[in-house]
XYZ file of C-alpha atoms in Angstrom:
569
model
C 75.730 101.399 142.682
C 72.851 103.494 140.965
C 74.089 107.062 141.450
C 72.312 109.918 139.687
C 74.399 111.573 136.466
C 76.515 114.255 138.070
C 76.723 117.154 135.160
C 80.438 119.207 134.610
C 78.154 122.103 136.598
C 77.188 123.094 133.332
C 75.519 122.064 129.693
C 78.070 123.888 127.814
C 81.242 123.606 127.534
C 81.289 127.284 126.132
C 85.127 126.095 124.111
C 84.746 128.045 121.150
C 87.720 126.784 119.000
C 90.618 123.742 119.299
C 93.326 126.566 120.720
C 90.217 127.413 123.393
C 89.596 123.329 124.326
C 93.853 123.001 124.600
C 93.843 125.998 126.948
C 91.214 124.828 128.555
C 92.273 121.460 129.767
C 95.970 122.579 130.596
C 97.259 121.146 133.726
C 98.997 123.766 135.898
C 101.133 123.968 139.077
C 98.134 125.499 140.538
C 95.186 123.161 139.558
C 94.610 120.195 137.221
C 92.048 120.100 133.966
C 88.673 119.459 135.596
C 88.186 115.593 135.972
C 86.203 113.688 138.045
C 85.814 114.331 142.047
C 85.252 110.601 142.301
C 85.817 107.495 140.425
C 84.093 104.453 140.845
C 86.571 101.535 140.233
C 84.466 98.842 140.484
C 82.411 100.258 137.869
C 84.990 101.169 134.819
C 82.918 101.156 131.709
C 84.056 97.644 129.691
C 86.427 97.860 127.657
C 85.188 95.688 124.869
C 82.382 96.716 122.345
C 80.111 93.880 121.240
C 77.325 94.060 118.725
C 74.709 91.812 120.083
C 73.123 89.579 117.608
C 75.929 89.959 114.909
C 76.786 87.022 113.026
C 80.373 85.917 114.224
C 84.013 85.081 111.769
C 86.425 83.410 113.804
C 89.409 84.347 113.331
C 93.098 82.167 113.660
C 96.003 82.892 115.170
C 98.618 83.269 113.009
C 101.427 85.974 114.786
C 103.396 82.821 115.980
C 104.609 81.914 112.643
C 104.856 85.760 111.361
C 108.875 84.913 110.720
C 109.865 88.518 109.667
C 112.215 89.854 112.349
C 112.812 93.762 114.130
C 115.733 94.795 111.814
C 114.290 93.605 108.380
C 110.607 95.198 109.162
C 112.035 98.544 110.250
C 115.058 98.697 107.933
C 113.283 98.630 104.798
C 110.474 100.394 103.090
C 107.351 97.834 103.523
C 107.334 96.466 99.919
C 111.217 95.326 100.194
C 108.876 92.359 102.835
C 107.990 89.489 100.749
C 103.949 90.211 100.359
C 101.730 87.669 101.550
C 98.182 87.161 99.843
C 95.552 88.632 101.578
C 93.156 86.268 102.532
C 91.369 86.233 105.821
C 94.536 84.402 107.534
C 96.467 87.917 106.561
C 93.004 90.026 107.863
C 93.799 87.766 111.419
C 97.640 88.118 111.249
C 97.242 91.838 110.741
C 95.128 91.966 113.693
C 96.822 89.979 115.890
C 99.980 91.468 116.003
C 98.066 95.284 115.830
C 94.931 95.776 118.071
C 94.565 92.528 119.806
C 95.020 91.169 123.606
C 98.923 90.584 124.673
C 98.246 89.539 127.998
C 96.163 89.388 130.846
C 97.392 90.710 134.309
C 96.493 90.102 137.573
C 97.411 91.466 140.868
C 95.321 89.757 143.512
C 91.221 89.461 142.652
C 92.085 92.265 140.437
C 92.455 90.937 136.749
C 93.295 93.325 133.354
C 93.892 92.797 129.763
C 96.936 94.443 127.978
C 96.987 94.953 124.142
C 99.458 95.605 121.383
C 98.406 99.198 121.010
C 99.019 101.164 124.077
C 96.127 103.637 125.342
C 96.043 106.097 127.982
C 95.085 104.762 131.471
C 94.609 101.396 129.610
C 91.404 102.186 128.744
C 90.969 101.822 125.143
C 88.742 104.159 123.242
C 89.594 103.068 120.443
C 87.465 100.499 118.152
C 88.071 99.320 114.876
C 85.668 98.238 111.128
C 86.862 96.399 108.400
C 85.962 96.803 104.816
C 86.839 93.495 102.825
C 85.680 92.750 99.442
C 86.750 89.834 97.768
C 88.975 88.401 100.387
C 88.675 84.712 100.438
C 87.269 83.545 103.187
C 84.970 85.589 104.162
C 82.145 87.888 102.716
C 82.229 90.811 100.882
C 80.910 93.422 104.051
C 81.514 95.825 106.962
C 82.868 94.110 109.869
C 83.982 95.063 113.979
C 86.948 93.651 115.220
C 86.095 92.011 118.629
C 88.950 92.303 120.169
C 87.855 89.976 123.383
C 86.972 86.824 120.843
C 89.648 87.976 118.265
C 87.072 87.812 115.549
C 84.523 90.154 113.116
C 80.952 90.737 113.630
C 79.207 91.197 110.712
C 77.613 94.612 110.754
C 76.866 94.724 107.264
C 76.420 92.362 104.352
C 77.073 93.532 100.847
C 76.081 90.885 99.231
C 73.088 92.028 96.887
C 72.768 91.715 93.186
C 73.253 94.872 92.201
C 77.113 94.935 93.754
C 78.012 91.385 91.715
C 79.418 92.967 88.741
C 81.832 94.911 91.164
C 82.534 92.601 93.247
C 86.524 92.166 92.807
C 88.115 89.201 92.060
C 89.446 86.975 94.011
C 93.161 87.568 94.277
C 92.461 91.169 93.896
C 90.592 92.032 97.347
C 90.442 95.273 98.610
C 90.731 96.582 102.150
C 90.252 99.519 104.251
C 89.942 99.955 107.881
C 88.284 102.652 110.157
C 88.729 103.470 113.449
C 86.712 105.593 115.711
C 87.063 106.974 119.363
C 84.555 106.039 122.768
C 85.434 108.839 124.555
C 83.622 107.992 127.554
C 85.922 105.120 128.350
C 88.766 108.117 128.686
C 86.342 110.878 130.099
C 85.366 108.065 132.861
C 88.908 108.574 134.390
C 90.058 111.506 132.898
C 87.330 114.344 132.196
C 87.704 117.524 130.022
C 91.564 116.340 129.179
C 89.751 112.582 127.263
C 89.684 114.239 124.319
C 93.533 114.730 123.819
C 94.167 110.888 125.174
C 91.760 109.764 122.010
C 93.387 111.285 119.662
C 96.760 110.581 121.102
C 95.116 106.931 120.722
C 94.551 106.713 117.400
C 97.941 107.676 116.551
C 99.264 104.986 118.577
C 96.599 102.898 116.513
C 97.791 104.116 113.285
C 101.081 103.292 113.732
C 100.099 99.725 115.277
C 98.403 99.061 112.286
C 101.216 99.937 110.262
C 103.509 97.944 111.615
C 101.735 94.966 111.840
C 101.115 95.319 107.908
C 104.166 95.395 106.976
C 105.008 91.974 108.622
C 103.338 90.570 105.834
C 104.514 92.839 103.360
C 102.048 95.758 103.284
C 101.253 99.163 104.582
C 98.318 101.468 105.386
C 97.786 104.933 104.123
C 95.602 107.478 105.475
C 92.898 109.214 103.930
C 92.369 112.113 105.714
C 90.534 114.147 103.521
C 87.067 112.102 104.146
C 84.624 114.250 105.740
C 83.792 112.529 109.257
C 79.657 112.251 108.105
C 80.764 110.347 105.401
C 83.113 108.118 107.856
C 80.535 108.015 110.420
C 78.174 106.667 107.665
C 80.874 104.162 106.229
C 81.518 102.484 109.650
C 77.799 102.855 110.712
C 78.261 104.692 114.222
C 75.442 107.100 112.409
C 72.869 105.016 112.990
C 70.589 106.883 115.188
C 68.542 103.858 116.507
C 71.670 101.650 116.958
C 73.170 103.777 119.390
C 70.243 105.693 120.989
C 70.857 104.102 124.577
C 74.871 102.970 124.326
C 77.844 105.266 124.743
C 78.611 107.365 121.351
C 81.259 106.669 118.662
C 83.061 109.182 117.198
C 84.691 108.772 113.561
C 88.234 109.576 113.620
C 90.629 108.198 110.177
C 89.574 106.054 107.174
C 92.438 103.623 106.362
C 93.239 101.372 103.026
C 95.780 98.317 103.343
C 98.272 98.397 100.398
C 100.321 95.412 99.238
C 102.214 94.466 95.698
C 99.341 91.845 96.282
C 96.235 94.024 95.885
C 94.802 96.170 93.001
C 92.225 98.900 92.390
C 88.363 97.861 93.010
C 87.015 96.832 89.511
C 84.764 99.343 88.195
C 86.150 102.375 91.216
C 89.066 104.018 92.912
C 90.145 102.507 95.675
C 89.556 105.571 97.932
C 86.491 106.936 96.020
C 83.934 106.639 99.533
C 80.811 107.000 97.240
C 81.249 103.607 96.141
C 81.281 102.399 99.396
C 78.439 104.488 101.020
C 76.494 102.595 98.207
C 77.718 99.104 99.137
C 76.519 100.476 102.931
C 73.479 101.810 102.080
C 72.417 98.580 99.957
C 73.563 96.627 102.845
C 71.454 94.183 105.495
C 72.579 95.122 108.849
C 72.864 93.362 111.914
C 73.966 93.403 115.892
C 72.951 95.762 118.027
C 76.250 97.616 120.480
C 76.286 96.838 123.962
C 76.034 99.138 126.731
C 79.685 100.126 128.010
C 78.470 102.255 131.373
C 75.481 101.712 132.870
C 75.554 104.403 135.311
C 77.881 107.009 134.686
C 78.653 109.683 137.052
C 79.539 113.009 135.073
C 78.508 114.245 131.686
C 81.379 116.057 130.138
C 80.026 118.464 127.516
C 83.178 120.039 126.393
C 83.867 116.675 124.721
C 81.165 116.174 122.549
C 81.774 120.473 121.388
C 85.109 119.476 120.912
C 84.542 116.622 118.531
C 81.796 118.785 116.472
C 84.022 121.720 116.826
C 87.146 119.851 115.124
C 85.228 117.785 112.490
C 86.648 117.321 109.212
C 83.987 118.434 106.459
C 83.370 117.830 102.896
C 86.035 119.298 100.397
C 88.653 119.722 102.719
C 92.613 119.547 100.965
C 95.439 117.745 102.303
C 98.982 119.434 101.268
C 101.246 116.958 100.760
C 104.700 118.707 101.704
C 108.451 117.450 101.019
C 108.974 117.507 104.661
C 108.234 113.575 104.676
C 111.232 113.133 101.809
C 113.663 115.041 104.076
C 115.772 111.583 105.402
C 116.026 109.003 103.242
C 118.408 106.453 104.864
C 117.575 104.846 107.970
C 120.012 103.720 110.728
C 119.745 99.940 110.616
C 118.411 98.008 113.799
C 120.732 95.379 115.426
C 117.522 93.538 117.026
C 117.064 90.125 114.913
C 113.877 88.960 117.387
C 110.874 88.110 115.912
C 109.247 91.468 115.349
C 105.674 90.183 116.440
C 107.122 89.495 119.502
C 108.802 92.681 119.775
C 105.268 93.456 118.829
C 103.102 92.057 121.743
C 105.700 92.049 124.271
C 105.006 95.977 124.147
C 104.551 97.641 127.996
C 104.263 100.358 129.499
C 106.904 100.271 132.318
C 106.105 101.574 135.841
C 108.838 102.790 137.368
C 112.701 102.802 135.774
C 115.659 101.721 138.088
C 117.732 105.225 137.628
C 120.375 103.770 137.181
C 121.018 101.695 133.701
C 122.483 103.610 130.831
C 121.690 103.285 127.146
C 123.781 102.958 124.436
C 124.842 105.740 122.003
C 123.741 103.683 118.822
C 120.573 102.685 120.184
C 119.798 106.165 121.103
C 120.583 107.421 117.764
C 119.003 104.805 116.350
C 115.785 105.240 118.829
C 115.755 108.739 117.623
C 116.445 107.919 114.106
C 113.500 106.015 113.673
C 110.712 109.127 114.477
C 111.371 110.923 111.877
C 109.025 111.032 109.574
C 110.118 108.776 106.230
C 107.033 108.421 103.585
C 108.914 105.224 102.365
C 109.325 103.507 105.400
C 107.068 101.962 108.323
C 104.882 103.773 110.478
C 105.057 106.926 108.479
C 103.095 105.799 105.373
C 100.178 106.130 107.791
C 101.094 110.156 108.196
C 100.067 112.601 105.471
C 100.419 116.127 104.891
C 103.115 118.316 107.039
C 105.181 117.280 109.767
C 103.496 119.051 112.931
C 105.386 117.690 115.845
C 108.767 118.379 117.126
C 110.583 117.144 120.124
C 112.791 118.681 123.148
C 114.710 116.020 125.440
C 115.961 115.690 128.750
C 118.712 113.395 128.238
C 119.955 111.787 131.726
C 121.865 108.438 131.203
C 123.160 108.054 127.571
C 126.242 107.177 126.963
C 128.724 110.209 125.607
C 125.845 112.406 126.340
C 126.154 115.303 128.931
C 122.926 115.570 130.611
C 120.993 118.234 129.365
C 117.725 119.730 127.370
C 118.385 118.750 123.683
C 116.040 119.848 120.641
C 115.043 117.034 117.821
C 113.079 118.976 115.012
C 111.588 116.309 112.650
C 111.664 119.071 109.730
C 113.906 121.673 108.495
C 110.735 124.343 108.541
C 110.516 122.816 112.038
C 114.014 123.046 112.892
C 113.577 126.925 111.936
C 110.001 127.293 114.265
C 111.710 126.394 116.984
C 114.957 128.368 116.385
C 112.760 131.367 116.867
C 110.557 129.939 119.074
C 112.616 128.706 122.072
C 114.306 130.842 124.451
C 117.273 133.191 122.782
C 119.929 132.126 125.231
C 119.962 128.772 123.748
C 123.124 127.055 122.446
C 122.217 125.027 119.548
C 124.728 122.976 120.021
C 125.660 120.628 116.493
C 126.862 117.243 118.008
C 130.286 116.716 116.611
C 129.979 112.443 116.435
C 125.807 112.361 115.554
C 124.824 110.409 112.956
C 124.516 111.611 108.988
C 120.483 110.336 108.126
C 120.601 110.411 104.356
C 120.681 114.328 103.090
C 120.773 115.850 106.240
C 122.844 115.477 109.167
C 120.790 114.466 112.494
C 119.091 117.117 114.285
C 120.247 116.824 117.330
C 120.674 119.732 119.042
C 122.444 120.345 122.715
C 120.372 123.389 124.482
C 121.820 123.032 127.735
C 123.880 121.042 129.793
C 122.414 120.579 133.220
C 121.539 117.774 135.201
C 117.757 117.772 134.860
C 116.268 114.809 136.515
C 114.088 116.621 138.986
C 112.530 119.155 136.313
C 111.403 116.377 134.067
C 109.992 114.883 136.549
C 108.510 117.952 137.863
C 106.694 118.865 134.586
C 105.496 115.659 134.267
C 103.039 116.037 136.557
C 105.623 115.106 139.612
C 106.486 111.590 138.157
C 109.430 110.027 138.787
C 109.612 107.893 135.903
C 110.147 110.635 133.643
C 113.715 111.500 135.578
C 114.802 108.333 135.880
C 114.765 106.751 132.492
C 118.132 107.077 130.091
C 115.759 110.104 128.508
C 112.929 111.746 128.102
C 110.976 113.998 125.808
C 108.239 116.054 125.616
C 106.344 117.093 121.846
C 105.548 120.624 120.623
C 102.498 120.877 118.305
C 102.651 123.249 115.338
C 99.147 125.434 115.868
C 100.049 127.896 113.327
C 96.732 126.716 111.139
C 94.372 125.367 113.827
C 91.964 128.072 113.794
C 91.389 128.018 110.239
C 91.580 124.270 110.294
C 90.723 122.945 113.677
C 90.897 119.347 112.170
C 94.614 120.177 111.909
C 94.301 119.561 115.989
C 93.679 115.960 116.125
C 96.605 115.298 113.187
C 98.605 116.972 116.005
C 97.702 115.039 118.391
C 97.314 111.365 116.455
C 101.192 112.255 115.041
C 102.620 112.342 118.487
C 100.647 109.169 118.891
C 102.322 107.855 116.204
C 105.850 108.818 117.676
C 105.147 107.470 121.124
C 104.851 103.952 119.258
C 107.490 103.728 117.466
C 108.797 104.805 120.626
C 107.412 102.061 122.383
C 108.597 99.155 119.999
C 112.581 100.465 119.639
C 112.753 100.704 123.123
C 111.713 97.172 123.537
C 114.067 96.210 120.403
C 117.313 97.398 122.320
C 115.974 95.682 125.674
C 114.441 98.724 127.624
C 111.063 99.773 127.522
C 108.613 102.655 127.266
C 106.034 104.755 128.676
C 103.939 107.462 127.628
C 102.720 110.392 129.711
C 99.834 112.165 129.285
C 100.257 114.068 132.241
C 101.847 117.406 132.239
C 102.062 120.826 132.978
C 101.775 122.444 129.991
C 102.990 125.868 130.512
C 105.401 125.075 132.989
C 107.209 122.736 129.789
C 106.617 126.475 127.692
C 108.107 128.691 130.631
C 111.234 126.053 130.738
C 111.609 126.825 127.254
C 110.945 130.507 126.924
C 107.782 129.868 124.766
C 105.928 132.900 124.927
C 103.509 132.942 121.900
C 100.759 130.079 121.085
C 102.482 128.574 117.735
C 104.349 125.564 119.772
C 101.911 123.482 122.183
C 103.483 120.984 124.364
C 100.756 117.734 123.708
C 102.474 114.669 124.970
C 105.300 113.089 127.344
C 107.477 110.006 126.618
C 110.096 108.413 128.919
C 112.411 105.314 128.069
C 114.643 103.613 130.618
C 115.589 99.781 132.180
C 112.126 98.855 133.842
C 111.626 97.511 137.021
C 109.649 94.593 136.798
C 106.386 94.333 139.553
C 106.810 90.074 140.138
C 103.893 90.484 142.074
C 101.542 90.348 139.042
C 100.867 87.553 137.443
C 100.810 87.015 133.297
C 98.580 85.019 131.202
C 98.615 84.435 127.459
C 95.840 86.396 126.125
C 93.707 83.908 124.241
C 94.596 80.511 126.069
C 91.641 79.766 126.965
C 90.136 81.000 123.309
C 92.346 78.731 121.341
C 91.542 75.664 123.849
C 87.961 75.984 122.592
C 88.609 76.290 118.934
C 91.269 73.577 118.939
C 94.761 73.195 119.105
C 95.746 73.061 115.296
C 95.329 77.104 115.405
């Protein structure tokens, strides 16, 4: 269907700041955030990138015999895992168990791949470049994950003879990993509100990432402080004539692996991005990216004003704070699966039964795991202050009057929203909650109220978000997004974060997960007597006993794949 390009009614967005996009695409009682009239759904843009005449590295599948289970990958900092080497088997376990295919669905002549990182609408703006040099196996270069073939396309060799002498040796490689954001593939569905699904996206990707690293005994750590031209530049989504006629890629977060196994980059720091602008920028490039769309209904200006509006420039400081140091013990995880499985059997559940109630130590323990821990996985990925907080609507827990609870992941938090939220408050201290290392749990009864029907109601009328054993919604801390607008999409990628460690400990204590990106916003901030512009509600999250759809059908995600390439993988 060739339709002509239906414009937002205008060329400019006109958002003049983050706070002025968030206001913007608010849903309300009244009125949703402007989206699309119509939606083609024959036509969804594809969900995998390819680069068309890129040499091709195979990669095996390895997650199978990834041994380490739930308990010992969340109990323990990551370098208490035995590390593996890193070698391109570690590159594909790493993958595998992070941003690859978990299934395919299919419900009639419809068919639909699922992956281990979650994304709004299931839609996947998300794509992801390696940086390997000296990993055995494969050449020193940047490289796309395909995430259809489970492999790397070369984008860009290295190999020239000025690099040799830096080259690192063999058994120290070193690896980083970038991700940046289609936004199209969101704005397709969802219009002016895309931009807060991809950065919700990357957080979920973040965390993925982490926790599939520290299966085989490493981490990832952020670097937020590189300027996105830089980024954009490093992953080549800058290249003018590359991407002249395909959807645009947005850099979002540079990323370096860390193991006991790896060491500094002879000759340069490991995060010093001039050194590898000039591995770029000696480079031979191939592949050329595929068209996603190839006739899209609506331009959506805002988006692209939003991006430029919160890029991260040069010289920019990250503040580490001691809010990450707060809680130092964990509570431990009774869940002895195989944590790649707990991994890729990851959903997002549909509807909840209502009905099933979860246990008080798995709650706690649920709970336990968001906050924010620099020592322990996901939150090595997370850098600078804490800047989301949580209120829940707990329904079915056991010893748990229903009720609106507050969980502040920091003690400044903990104060914000003391002043904050409405006076009439209780604050309740739980007298049986957990004591989390130097502080005790903050937990903290509201009100007790049966509160099915308003959780559902500001969540966009779902059901799913009453019927769960809880639900929550996050507060953002805008105090410095006007200064530093950038500050919005750490917002946004931290509750990411949170929703997947969400995700995996509901699936560790046998109930599942969803996240909601639907909500009204300042109904959520009229429930809670919010009344100035410091706390933003930015994301939804629901966890209950799913009800499973046996209508669709699941397939393994690569069957066919590892048929072709032989058994033995």
């Amino acid at each position: 269907m060739n339709k002509p390009l239906l414009s937002a009614t205008e060329t400019s967005s006109g958002v003049s700041d983050a706070r002025d996009y968030h206001q913007r695409t608010k849903h309300h009682f009244s009125g949703y955030a402007k989206g699309p009239e119509t939606i083609d759904w024959d036509n969804q843009p594809n969900p995998f990138r390819r680069y068309d005449g890129a040499p091709l590295v195979e990669l095996p599948f390895v997650a199978d015999q990834l041994s380490v289970s739930y308990a010992q990958l969340t109990d323990s900092a990551a370098q208490k895992v035995a590390a593996e080497k890193v070698n391109l088997k570690w590159i594909a376990g790493w993958l595998e168990t992070s941003l690859a295919l978990s299934a395919w669905k299919q419900f009639g002549t419809a068919r639909w791949s699922l992956r281990c990182n979650p994304s709004s609408g299931n839609l996947h703006p998300t794509e992801a470049y390696l940086i390997l040099l000296g990993v055995p196996g494969v050449a020193d270069g940047l490289y796309h994950y395909c995430v259809e073939l489970h492999a790397l396309e070369l984008r860009c060799d290295f190999r020239c003879e000025e690099h040799d002498e830096a080259t690192p040796a063999e058994n120290s490689p070193v690896v980083y990993l970038g991700l940046s954001s289609i936004a199209w593939r969101e704005a397709w569905k969802y219009g002016e509100r895309a931009y807060r699904y991809c950065q919700l996206d990357i957080g979920h990707a973040v965390a993925a990432l982490n926790y599939a690293a520290g299966l085989q005994g490493g981490s990832v750590e952020a670097l937020p402080a590189t300027p996105d031209a830089q980024l954009a530049q490093l992953l080549g989504v800058d290249r003018a004539d590359d991407f002249a006629e395909v959807e645009k890629e947005y850099p979002e977060v540079l990323l370096r692996l860390n193991t006991s196994n790896l060491d500094s980059f002879e000759g340069a720091e490991k995060d010093n991005v001039e050194t590898l602008l000039a591995d770029v920028s000696a480079g031979k490039w191939y592949g050329k990216p595929n068209l996603l769309d190839k006739h899209p209904f609506y331009k959506w200006p805002i988006i692209d004003e939003t991006f430029a509006l919160c890029e991260k420039p040069e010289g920019i400081e990250i503040e580490e704070t001691q809010t990450l140091n707060v809680y130092s013990a964990a509570l431990a995880s009774r869940c002895e699966e195989s944590a790649a499985r707990i991994i890729r059997s990851r959903r997002s559940a549909q509807a909840f039964d209502g009905q099933s109630v979860l246990a008080k130590d798995d709650f706690y323990r649920i709970l336990d795991q968001t906050l924010p821990r620099k020592d322990f996985l996901p939150w090595s990925g997370l850098t600078g202050d804490v800047l989301v907080h949580c209120v829940l609507f707990i329904h079915r827990v056991e010893g748990f009057a229903p009720g609106l609870y507050a969980f502040p992941r920091s003690e400044s938090g903990e104060a914000m929203m003391r002043s904050e939220l409405r006076d009439q408050f209780l604050w309740k201290t739980l007298d049986d909650g957990p004591n989390s290392g130097q502080r005790d749990f903050p937990l903290y009864q509201l009100i007790a109220a049966k509160a099915e029907r308003t959780a559902s109601k500001l969540s966009c009328q779902q059901p799913i978000a009453g019927d769960g054993a809880f639900s929550l919604g996050m507060l953002g801390d805008f105090a410095d997004v006007e200064a530093k607008p950038w500050r919005y999409r750490a917002i946004l990628s931290e509750a990411g974060m949170i929703g997947q460690t969400l995700y995996l400990e509901a699936e560790s204590v046998g109930m599942r997960g969803t996240g909601i990106g639907c909500f009204f916003d300042d109904g959520v901030h009229d429930l809670l007597g919010i009344q100035t512009e410091r706390l933003q509600s930015v994301y939804h999250f629901t966890v209950g006993n799913p009800i499973i759809d046996h209508r669709l059908a699941s397939y393994s995600p690569y069957s066919e794949l590892k048929k072709q390439r032989g058994a033995d993988q």
